[in-house]
Amino acid sequence: FEENKARYGKRRIKAELNNRDYKIGFKKVRRLMKKFNLKAICSRRKYKSYKGTVGKIADNILNRNFVATQPNQKWTTDVTEFSGPFGKAYLSPILDMFNGEVIAWDLSTS
């Protein structure tokens, strides 16, 4: 259990013990884990936000031509999701495509 950084749960511990010729059941493994206060660390599943086409899709006015010949001619925006011990945060900057300057930005938790 300790060798695997607490990543082994009752199923993997049972399988490992059975591989080492110790015949033991799930309930016994569960009782022993509870007795010795062994709790497996579960890794989180990656968040999948794809839900198909939802809402209105803006027209592609720029046609991927992001070069501007003068300031304030083309502005773009995007949303970036950050995840950490504090939870999730979303950053949305507005960029001027002439020089890449950040015109405005917003940071939100929702």
Short mmCIF file of C-alpha atoms in Angstrom, two decimals:
data_model
loop_
_atom_site.label_atom_id
_atom_site.label_comp_id
_atom_site.label_asym_id
_atom_site.label_seq_id
_atom_site.Cartn_x
_atom_site.Cartn_y
_atom_site.Cartn_z
CA PHE A 1 0.00 0.00 0.00
CA GLU A 2 2.72 2.47 1.03
CA GLU A 3 5.00 1.44 -1.86
CA ASN A 4 2.31 2.51 -4.31
CA LYS A 5 1.68 5.91 -2.65
CA ALA A 6 -1.76 4.86 -1.35
CA ARG A 7 -3.04 4.28 -4.88
CA TYR A 8 -4.11 0.67 -4.24
CA GLY A 9 -7.71 0.08 -3.21
CA LYS A 10 -9.28 -3.14 -1.95
CA ARG A 11 -9.50 -4.71 -5.42
CA ARG A 12 -5.84 -4.19 -6.29
CA ILE A 13 -4.68 -5.24 -2.82
CA LYS A 14 -6.76 -8.44 -3.10
CA ALA A 15 -5.36 -9.15 -6.57
CA GLU A 16 -1.79 -8.56 -5.36
CA LEU A 17 -2.28 -10.86 -2.35
CA ASN A 18 -3.82 -13.56 -4.57
CA ASN A 19 -0.81 -13.27 -6.90
CA ARG A 20 1.42 -13.91 -3.88
CA ASP A 21 -0.60 -17.06 -3.01
CA TYR A 22 -2.57 -15.54 -0.11
CA LYS A 23 -6.21 -16.51 -0.59
CA ILE A 24 -8.27 -13.71 0.91
CA GLY A 25 -11.66 -12.17 0.09
CA PHE A 26 -12.81 -8.61 -0.52
CA LYS A 27 -14.57 -8.33 2.84
CA LYS A 28 -11.46 -9.36 4.76
CA VAL A 29 -9.34 -6.87 2.81
CA ARG A 30 -11.91 -4.15 3.46
CA ARG A 31 -11.99 -4.95 7.20
CA LEU A 32 -8.19 -4.91 7.43
CA MET A 33 -7.98 -1.62 5.54
CA LYS A 34 -10.54 -0.11 7.90
CA LYS A 35 -8.73 -1.49 10.97
CA PHE A 36 -5.39 0.01 9.90
CA ASN A 37 -7.04 3.21 8.58
CA LEU A 38 -5.79 2.67 5.02
CA LYS A 39 -7.64 4.79 2.47
CA ALA A 40 -6.78 4.80 -1.19
CA ILE A 41 -6.27 8.13 -2.92
CA CYS A 42 -8.66 8.33 -5.87
CA SER A 43 -7.45 10.29 -8.86
CA ARG A 44 -9.96 12.74 -10.26
CA ARG A 45 -11.35 12.21 -13.69
CA LYS A 46 -10.56 14.92 -16.19
CA TYR A 47 -13.45 17.30 -16.71
CA LYS A 48 -15.04 16.93 -20.12
CA SER A 49 -17.09 19.94 -21.10
CA TYR A 50 -18.15 18.82 -24.58
CA LYS A 51 -21.94 18.84 -24.82
CA GLY A 52 -22.35 19.14 -28.56
CA THR A 53 -23.62 22.34 -30.13
CA VAL A 54 -25.05 24.48 -27.35
CA GLY A 55 -26.16 28.06 -27.86
CA LYS A 56 -25.35 30.44 -30.71
CA ILE A 57 -22.07 30.19 -32.59
CA ALA A 58 -20.74 33.57 -33.69
CA ASP A 59 -20.06 34.12 -37.38
CA ASN A 60 -16.44 33.68 -38.51
CA ILE A 61 -15.89 37.29 -39.56
CA LEU A 62 -12.06 37.20 -39.38
CA ASN A 63 -11.68 33.95 -41.37
CA ARG A 64 -8.56 33.23 -39.27
CA ASN A 65 -6.89 36.44 -40.54
CA PHE A 66 -5.75 37.85 -37.20
CA VAL A 67 -3.38 40.49 -38.63
CA ALA A 68 -4.55 44.09 -38.10
CA THR A 69 -3.04 47.11 -39.90
CA GLN A 70 -4.02 49.66 -37.24
CA PRO A 71 -4.93 49.67 -33.52
CA ASN A 72 -8.51 48.85 -32.48
CA GLN A 73 -9.26 47.30 -35.88
CA LYS A 74 -9.61 43.70 -34.64
CA TRP A 75 -10.25 42.54 -31.08
CA THR A 76 -10.43 38.91 -30.00
CA THR A 77 -11.30 37.11 -26.80
CA ASP A 78 -11.11 33.64 -25.35
CA VAL A 79 -11.75 31.84 -22.06
CA THR A 80 -8.99 29.90 -20.29
CA GLU A 81 -9.76 27.55 -17.39
CA PHE A 82 -7.27 27.17 -14.53
CA SER A 83 -7.54 24.46 -11.93
CA GLY A 84 -5.66 24.24 -8.65
CA PRO A 85 -6.04 23.71 -4.92
CA PHE A 86 -8.23 26.82 -4.81
CA GLY A 87 -10.73 25.31 -7.26
CA LYS A 88 -11.42 26.42 -10.82
CA ALA A 89 -10.91 29.92 -12.18
CA TYR A 90 -11.68 31.33 -15.62
CA LEU A 91 -9.66 34.08 -17.34
CA SER A 92 -11.15 36.00 -20.26
CA PRO A 93 -8.85 38.60 -21.88
CA ILE A 94 -9.73 40.93 -24.76
CA LEU A 95 -6.74 41.35 -27.09
CA ASP A 96 -6.00 43.95 -29.78
CA MET A 97 -4.66 42.00 -32.77
CA PHE A 98 -2.55 44.96 -33.98
CA ASN A 99 0.08 44.59 -31.24
CA GLY A 100 -1.27 41.82 -28.96
CA GLU A 101 -2.05 44.32 -26.19
CA VAL A 102 -4.52 43.26 -23.52
CA ILE A 103 -7.39 45.77 -23.69
CA ALA A 104 -9.35 44.29 -20.78
CA TRP A 105 -9.60 41.06 -18.81
CA ASP A 106 -11.87 39.39 -16.31
CA LEU A 107 -11.16 36.64 -13.78
CA SER A 108 -14.08 34.64 -12.44
CA THR A 109 -14.81 31.47 -10.48
CA SER A 110 -18.03 30.72 -12.34
#
